[in-house]
Short mmCIF file of C-alpha atoms and ligand atoms in Angstrom, two decimals:
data_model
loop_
_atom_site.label_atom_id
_atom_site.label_comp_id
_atom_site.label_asym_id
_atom_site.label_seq_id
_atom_site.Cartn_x
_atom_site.Cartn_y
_atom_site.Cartn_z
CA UNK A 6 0.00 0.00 0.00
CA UNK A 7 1.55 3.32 -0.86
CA UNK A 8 1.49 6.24 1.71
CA UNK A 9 -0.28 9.70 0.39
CA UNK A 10 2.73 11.51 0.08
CA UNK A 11 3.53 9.71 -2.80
CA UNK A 12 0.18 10.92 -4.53
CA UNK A 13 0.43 13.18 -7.16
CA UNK A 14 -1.38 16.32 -8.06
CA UNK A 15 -3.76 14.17 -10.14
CA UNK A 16 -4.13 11.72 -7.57
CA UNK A 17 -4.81 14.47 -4.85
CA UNK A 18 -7.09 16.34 -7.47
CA UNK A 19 -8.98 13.15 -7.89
CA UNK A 20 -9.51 12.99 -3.99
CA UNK A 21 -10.52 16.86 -3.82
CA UNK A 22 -13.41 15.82 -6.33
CA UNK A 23 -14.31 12.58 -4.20
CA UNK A 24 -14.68 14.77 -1.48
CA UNK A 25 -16.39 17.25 -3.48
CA UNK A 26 -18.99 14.66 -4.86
CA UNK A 27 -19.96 13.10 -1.30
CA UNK A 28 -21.98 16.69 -0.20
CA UNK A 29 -24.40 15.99 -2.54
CA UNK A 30 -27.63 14.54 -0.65
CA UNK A 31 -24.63 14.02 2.43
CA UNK A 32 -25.98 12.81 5.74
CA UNK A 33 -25.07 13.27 9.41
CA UNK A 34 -23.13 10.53 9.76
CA UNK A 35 -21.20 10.53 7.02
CA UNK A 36 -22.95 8.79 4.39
CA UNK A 37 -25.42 9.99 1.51
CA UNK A 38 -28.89 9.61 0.85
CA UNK A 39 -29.56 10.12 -3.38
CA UNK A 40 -32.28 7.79 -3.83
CA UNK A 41 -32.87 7.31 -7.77
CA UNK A 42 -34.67 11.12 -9.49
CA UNK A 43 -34.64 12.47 -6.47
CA UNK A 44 -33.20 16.22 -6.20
CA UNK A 45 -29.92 15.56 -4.62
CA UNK A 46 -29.01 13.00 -7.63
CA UNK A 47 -30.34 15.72 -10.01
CA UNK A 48 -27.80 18.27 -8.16
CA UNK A 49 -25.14 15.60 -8.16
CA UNK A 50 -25.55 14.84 -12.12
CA UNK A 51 -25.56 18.94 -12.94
CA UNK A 52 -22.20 18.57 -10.99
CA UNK A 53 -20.78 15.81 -13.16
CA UNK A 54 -21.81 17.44 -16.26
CA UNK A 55 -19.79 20.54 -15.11
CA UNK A 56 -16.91 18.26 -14.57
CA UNK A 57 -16.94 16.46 -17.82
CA UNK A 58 -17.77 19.53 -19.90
CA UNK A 59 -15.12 21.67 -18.24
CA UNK A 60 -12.37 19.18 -19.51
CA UNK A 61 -13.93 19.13 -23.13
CA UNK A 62 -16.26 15.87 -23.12
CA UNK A 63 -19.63 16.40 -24.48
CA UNK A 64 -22.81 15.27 -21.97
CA UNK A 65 -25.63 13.57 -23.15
CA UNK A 66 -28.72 11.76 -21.95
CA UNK A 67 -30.90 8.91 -23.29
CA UNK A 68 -34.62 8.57 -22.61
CA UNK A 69 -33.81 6.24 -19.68
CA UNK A 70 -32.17 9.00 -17.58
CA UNK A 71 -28.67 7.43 -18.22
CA UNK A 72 -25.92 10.29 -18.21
CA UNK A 73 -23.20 9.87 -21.01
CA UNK A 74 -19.69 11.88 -21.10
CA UNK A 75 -18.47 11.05 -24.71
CA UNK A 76 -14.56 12.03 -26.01
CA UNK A 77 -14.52 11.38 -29.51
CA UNK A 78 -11.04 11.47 -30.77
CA UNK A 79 -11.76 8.85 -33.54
CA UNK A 80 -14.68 9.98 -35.57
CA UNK A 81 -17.47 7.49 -35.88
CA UNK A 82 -16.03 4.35 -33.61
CA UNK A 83 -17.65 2.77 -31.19
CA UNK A 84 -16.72 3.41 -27.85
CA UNK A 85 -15.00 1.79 -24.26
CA UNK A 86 -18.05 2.30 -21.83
CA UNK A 87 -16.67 3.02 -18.34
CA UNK A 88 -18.54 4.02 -15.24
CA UNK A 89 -20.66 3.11 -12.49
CA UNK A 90 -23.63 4.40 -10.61
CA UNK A 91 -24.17 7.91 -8.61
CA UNK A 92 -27.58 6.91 -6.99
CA UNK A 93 -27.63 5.32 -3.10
CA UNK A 94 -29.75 3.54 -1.33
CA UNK A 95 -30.96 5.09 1.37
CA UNK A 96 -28.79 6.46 4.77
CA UNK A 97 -26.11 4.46 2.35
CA UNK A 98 -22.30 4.70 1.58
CA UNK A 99 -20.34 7.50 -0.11
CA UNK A 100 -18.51 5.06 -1.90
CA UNK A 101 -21.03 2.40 -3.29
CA UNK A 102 -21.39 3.30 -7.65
CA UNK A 103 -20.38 6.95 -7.42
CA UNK A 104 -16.84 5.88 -6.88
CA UNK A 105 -16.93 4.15 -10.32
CA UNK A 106 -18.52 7.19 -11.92
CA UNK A 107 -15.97 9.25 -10.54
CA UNK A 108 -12.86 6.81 -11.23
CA UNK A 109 -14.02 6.75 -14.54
CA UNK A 110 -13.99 10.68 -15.10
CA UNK A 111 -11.17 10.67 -14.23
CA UNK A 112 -9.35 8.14 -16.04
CA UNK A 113 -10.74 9.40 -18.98
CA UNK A 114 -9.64 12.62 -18.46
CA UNK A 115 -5.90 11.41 -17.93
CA UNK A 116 -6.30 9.49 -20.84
CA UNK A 117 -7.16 12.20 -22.71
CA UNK A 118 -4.26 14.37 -21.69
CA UNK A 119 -1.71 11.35 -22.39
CA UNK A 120 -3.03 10.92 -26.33
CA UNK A 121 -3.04 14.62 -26.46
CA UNK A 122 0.91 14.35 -25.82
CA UNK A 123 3.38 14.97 -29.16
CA UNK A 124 3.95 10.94 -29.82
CA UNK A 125 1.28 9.69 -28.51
CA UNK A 126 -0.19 6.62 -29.70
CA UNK A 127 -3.77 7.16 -30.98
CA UNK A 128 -6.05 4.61 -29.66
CA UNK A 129 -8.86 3.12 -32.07
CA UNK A 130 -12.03 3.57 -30.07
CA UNK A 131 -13.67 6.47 -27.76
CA UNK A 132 -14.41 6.94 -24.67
CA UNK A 133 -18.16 6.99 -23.17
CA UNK A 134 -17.84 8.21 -19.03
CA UNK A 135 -21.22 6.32 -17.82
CA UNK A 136 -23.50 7.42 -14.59
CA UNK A 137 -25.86 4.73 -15.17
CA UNK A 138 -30.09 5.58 -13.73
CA UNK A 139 -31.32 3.78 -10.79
CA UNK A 140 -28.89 0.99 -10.39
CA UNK A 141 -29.75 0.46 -6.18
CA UNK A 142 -33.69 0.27 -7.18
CA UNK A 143 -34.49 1.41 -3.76
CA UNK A 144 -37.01 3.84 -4.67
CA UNK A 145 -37.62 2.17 -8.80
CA UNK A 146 -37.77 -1.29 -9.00
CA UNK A 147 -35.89 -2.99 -10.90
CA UNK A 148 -32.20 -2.45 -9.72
CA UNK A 149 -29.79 -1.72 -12.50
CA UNK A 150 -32.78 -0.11 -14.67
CA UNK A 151 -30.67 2.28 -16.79
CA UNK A 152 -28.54 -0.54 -17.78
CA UNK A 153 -30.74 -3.25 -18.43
CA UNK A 154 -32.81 -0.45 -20.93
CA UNK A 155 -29.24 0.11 -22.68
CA UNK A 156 -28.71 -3.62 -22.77
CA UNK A 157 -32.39 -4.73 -24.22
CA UNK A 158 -33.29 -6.30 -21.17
CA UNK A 159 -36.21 -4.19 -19.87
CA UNK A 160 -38.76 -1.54 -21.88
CA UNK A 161 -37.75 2.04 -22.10
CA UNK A 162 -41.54 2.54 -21.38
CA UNK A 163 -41.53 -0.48 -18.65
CA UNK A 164 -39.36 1.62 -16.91
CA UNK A 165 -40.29 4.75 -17.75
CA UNK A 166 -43.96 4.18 -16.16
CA UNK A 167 -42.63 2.52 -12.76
CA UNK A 168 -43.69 4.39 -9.57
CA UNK A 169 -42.37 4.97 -6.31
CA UNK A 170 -44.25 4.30 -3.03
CA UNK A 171 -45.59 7.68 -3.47
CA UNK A 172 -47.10 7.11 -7.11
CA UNK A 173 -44.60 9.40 -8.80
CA UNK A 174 -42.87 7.80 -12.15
CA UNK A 175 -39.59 7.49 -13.19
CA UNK A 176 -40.45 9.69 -16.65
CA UNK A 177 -41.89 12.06 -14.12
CA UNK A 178 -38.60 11.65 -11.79
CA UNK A 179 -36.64 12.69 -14.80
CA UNK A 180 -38.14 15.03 -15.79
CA UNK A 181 -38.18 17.29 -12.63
CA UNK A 182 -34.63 16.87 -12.66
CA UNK A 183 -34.14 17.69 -16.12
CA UNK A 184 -32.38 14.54 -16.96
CA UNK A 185 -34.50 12.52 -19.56
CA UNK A 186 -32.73 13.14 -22.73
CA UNK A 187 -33.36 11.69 -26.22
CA UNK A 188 -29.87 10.41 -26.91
CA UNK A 189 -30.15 6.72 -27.96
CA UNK A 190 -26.76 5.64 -26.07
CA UNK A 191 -23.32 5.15 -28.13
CA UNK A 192 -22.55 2.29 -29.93
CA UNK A 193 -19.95 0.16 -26.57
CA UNK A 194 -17.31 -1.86 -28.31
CA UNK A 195 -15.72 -2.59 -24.85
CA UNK A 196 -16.67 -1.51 -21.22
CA UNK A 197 -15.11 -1.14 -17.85
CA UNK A 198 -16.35 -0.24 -14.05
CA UNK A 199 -14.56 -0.10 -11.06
CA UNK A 200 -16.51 -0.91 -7.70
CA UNK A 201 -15.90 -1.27 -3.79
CA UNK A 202 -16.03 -5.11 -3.21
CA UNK A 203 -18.38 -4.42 -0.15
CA UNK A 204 -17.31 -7.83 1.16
CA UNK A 205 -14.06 -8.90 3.14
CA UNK A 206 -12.42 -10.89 1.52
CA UNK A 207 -9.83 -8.71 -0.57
CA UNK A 208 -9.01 -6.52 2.38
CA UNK A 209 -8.69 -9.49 4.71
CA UNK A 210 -5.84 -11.07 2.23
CA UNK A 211 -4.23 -8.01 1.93
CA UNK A 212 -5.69 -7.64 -2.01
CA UNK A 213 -5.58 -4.08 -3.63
CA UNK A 214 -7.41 -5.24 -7.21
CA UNK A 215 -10.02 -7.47 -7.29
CA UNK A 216 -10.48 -9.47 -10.99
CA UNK A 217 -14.13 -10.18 -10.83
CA UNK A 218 -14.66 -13.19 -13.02
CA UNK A 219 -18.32 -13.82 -12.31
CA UNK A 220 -21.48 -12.82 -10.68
CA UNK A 221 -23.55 -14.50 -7.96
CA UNK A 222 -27.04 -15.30 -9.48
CA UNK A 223 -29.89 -13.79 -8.03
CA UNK A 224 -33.51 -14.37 -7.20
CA UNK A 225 -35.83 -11.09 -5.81
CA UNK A 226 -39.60 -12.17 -5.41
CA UNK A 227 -42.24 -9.24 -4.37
CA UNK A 228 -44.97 -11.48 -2.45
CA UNK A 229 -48.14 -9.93 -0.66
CA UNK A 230 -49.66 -11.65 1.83
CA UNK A 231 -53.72 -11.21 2.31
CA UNK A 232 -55.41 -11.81 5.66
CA UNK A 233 -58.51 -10.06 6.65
CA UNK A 234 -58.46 -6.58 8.89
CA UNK A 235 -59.81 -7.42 12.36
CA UNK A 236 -59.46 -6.13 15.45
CA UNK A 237 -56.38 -7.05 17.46
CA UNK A 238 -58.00 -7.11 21.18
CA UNK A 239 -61.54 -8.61 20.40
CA UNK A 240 -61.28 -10.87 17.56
CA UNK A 241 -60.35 -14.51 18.78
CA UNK A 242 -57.44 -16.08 17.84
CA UNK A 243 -58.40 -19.01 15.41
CA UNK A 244 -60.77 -16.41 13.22
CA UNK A 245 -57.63 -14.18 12.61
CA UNK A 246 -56.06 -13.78 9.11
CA UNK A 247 -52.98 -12.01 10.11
CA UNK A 248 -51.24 -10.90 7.02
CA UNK A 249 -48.29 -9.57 8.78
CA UNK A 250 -47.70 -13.68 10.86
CA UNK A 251 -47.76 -14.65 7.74
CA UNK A 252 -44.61 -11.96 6.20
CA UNK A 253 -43.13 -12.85 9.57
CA UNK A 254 -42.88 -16.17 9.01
CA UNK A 255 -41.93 -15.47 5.34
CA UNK A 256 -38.79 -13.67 7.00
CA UNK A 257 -37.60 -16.40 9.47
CA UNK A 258 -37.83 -19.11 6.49
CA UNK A 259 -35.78 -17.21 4.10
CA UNK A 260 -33.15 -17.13 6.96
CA UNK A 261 -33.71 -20.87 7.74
CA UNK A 262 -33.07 -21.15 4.06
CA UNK A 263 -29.79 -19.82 4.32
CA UNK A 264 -28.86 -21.83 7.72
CA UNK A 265 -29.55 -24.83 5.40
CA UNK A 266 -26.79 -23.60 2.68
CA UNK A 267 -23.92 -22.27 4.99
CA UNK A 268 -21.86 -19.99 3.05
CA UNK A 269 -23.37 -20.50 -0.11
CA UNK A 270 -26.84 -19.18 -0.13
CA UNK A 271 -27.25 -15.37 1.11
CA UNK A 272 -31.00 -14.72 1.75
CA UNK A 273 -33.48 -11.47 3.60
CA UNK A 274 -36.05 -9.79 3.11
CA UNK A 275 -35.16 -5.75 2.93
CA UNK A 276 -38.21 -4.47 2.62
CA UNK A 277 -41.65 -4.55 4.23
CA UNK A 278 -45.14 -2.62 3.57
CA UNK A 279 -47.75 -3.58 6.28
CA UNK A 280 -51.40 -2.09 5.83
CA UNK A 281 -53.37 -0.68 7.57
CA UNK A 282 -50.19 -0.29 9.98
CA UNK A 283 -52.39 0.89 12.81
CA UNK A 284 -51.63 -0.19 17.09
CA UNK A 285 -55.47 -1.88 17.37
CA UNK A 286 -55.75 -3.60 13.39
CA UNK A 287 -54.67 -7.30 13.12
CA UNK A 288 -53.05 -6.15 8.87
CA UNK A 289 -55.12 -7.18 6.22
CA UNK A 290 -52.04 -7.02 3.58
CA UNK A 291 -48.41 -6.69 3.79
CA UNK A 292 -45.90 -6.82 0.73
CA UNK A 293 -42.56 -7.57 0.73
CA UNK A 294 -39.35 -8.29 -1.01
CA UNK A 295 -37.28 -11.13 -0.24
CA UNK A 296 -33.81 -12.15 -2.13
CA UNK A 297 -32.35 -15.42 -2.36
CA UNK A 298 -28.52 -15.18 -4.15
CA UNK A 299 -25.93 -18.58 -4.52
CA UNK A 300 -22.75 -18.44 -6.91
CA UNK A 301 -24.23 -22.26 -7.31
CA UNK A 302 -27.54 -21.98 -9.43
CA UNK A 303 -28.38 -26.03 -8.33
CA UNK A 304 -28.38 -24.19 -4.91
CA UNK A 305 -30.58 -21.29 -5.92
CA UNK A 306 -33.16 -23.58 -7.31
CA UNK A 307 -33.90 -25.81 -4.87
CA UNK A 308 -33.87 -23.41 -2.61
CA UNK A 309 -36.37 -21.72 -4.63
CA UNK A 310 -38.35 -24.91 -4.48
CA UNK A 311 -37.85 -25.19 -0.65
CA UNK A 312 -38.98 -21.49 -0.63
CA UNK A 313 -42.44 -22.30 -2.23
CA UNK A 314 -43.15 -25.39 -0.26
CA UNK A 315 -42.58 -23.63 2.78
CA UNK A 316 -45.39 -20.69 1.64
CA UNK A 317 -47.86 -23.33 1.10
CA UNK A 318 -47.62 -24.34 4.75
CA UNK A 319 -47.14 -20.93 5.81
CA UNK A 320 -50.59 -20.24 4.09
CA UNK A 321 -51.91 -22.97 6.48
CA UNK A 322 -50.83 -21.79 9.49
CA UNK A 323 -51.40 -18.35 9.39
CA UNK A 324 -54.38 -18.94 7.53
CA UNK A 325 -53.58 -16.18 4.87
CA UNK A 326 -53.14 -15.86 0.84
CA UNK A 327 -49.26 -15.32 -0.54
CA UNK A 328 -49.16 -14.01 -3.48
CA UNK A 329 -46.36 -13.77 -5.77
CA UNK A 330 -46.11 -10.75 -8.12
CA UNK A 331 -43.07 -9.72 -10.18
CA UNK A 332 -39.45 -11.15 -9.73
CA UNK A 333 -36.05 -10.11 -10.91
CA UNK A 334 -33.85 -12.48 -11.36
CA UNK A 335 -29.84 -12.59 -13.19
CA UNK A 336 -27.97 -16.22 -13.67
CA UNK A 337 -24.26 -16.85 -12.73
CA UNK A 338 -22.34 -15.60 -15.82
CA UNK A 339 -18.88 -14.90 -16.24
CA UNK A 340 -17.16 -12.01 -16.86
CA UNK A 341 -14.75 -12.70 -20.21
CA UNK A 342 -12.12 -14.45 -19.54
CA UNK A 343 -9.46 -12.12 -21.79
CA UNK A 344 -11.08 -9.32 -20.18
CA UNK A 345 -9.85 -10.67 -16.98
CA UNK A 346 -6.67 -12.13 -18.07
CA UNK A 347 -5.91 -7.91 -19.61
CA UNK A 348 -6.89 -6.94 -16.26
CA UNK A 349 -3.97 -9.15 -14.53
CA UNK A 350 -1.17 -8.27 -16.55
CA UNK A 351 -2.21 -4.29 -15.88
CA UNK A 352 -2.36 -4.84 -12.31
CA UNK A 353 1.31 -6.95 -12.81
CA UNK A 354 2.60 -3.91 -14.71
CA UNK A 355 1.52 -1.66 -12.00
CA UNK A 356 2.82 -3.59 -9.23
CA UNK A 357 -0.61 -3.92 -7.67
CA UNK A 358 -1.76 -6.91 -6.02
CA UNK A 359 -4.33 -9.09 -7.09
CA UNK A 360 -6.50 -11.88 -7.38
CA UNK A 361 -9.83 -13.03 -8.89
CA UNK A 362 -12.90 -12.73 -7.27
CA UNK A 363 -16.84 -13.23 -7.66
CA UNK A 364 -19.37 -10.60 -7.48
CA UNK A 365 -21.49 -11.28 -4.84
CA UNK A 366 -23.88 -7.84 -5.57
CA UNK A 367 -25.40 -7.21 -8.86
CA UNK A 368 -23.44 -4.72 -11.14
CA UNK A 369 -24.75 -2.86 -14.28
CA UNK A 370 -21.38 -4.36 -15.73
CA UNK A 371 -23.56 -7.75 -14.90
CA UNK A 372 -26.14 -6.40 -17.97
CA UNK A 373 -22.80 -5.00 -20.09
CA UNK A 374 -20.70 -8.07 -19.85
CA UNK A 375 -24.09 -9.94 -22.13
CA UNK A 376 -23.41 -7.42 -24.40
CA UNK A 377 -20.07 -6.21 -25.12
CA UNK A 378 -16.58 -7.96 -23.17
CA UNK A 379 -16.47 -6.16 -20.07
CA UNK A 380 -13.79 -5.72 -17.66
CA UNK A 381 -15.14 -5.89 -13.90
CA UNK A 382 -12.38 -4.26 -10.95
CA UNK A 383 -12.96 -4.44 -7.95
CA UNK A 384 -10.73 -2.39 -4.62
CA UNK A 385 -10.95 -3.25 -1.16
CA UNK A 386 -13.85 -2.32 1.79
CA UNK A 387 -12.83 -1.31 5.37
CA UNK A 388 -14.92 -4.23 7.35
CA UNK A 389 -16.73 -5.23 3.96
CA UNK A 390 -19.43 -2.65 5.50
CA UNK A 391 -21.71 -1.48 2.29
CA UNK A 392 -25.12 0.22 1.96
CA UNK A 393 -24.01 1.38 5.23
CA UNK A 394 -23.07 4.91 6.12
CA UNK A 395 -19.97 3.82 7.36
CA UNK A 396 -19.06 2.22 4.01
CA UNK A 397 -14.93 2.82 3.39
CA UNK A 398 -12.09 2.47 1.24
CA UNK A 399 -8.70 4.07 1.87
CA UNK A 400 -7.14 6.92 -0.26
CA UNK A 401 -4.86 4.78 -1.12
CA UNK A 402 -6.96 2.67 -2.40
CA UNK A 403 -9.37 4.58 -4.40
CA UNK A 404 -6.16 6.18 -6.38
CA UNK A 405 -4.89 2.18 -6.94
CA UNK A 406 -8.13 1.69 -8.59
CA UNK A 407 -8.13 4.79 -10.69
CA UNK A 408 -4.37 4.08 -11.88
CA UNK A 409 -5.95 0.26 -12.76
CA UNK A 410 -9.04 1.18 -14.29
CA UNK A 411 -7.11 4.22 -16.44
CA UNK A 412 -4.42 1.88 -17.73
CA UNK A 413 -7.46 -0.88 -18.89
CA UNK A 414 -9.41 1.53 -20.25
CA UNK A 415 -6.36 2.83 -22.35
CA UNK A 416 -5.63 -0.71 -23.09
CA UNK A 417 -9.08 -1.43 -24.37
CA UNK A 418 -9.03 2.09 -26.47
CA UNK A 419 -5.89 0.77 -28.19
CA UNK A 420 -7.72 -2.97 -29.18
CA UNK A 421 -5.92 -4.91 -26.26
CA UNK A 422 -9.11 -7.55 -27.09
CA UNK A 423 -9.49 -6.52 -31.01
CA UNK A 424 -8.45 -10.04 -31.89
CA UNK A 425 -11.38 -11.23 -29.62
CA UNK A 426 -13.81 -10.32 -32.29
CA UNK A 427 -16.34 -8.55 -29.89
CA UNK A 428 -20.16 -8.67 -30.07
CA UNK A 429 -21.23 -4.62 -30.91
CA UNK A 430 -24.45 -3.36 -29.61
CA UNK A 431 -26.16 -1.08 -32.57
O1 HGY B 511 -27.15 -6.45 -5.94
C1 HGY B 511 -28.18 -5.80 -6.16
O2 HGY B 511 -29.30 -6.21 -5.96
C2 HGY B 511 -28.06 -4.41 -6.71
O3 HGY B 511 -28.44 -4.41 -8.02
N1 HGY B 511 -26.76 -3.88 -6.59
MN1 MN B 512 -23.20 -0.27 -6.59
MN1 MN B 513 -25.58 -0.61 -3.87
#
């Protein structure tokens, strides 16, 4: 690990404009709170357009709120896609997406000094600088929405017409903070993001770079349970339909389900909507979202199938109705393997120290990498604390990552995978 008196002005500048980015929608204790259209993302993306236009990239934005920085220096190629995400969950980390966005800013803008040099080697594709829309899907479900539009994978208008709890839609989202565009997204030839691991492992090994060569697969289920609103003191306990026994019971069997799986099946439920919510009314409906997530998708689907047995007796005993309404749901894929194999001899060449890793979160790279070869990095998280207000990563560690991400993205500007033959999105 390097000490910060070895940074240089870049490095330090790069800091200043981490620090810089954290204020917007900054909490009390440290963290942020930019939930998905809401105004402190709309301040933070006017910021990031200042910052990209100031050093001569031009900002766009396509219809699914997705903000674009594109340096063309090669008229008409297809471009190296590299960013991250800049919305939070909520009372989250500082570091979570935005330090991808802003990684990737930057690396482009050193990159774009270095080819600007008298000698300089001109590198075959452009540069896109990505802030991808509503990858957390705390307030917009689906996660990773902006991404999986660019990719084909959900509607523009799908999206476009999901509410938040309070009715409002993400075309109206947008629009209040003047960032639905009509740009239709460059053509990617390659792409990149850096991310915090937000898991132990790399710091506990002593790993600066983190290879990702696959994602976890994933299973998120929205389920409502119906009972029947009663009162809680009077009505006797065998005619009760209690909707929220039922989510309760939901909760303690997708931990169960994870006790069976030790260490290979993550499972919760994050979030939980009881109605009518009131101290004297037994709830007549509550919905909620529950994840199950394996790297083994054998695992995943039986305990999917454990999952739905155990709703049919929990149907029984709490004498209620679960019902299951949309699910999201990504496979174990890998990242490509050249990708990952570039992304080893940079971190050799830099001296940094490595080793491969899964992806235990989803990633919008997780919709690129079906698209276009992508190049997943991961650097290191203080306790592996994430969506967390306490979320960290070192100095020294966020400028490692921008050094490794800069030199791959150069490497993939100059065709380090042309002989790959790469699948191009239109
Ligand atoms: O992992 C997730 O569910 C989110 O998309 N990051
Ligand atoms: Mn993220
Ligand atoms: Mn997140």
């Amino acid at each position: 690990m390097t000490s910060t008196t070895s940074f240089t002005a870049l490095d330090t500048a790069f800091v200043a404009d981490f620090h810089t980015m954290s204020t917007f929608g900054a909490t009390e204790n440290g963290g942020v709170d930019r939930q998905a259209g809401t105004a402190a993302d709309g301040e933070q993306r006017r910021w990031l357009t200042s910052l990209l236009q100031d050093r001569g990239f031009t900002v766009k934005f396509d219809a699914a709120g997705n903000q674009w920085g594109l340096y063309e220096t090669v008229p008409g190629a297809p471009f190296v896609v590299v960013g991250s995400h800049m919305d939070s969950q909520p009372t989250a980390g500082r570091y979570d997406g935005a330090y991808g966005v802003l990684a990737a800013a930057h690396a482009a803008f050193r990159l774009a000094a270095r080819w600007n040099e008298p000698g300089a080697s001109a590198p075959t594709f452009n540069i896109a600088v990505v802030n991808w829309f509503n990858e957390e899907g705390s307030r917009f479900k689906p996660s990773m929405m902006g991404s999986s539009v660019y990719t084909g994978k959900l509607e523009l208008e799908t999206a476009l017409a999901t509410t938040d709890a309070a009715g409002t839609s993400v075309r109206e989202a947008l629009e209040s903070i003047g960032c639905r565009g009509t740009f239709a997204g460059p053509t990617a030839a390659y792409c990149a993001e850096i991310h915090i691991e937000q898991g132990r492992s790399m710091e506990r090994e002593g790993i600066t770079i983190g290879l990702v060569s696959s994602n976890w697969a994933a299973n998120k289920y929205e389920f409502v349970v119906h009972g029947e609103q009663a009162h809680t003191g009077s009505t006797v306990i065998e005619d009760r339909k209690d909707a929220l026994l039922g989510a309760s019971m939901l909760v303690v069997a997708a931990r169960e389900l994870a006790n069976r799986f030790p260490g290979v099946l993550h499972t919760s439920v994050g979030q939980l909507n009881v109605y009518p919510n009131s101290p004297v009314v037994v709830p007549s409906r509550v919905s909620l979202l529950l994840d199950l997530r394996s790297a083994d998708e054998a695992v995943l689907a039986e305990a999917d199938a454990l999952l739905h047995e155990r709703i049919t007796e929990i149907e029984a005993l709490a004498n209620v109705a679960v019902e299951q309404n949309h699910s999201h749901s990504w496979p174990v894929t890998p990242y490509q393997p050249e990708g990952v194999e570039l992304a080893a001899k940079v971190a050799a060449d830099l001296g940094l120290s490595n080793k491969t890793v899964m992806t235990l979160a989803g990633h919008d790279s997780t919709n690129m990498k079906d698209i276009v070869p992508t190049v997943m990095l991961f650097v290191p998280s203080v306790d592996g604390i994430s969506h967390n207000e306490h979320e960290y990563t070192t100095d020294e560690d966020i400028v490692a990552g921008l050094a490794m991400l800069t030199e791959v993205v150069d490497r993939l500007c100059h065709g380090a995978l042309e002989d790959q033959d790469p699948v191009r999105t239109a």
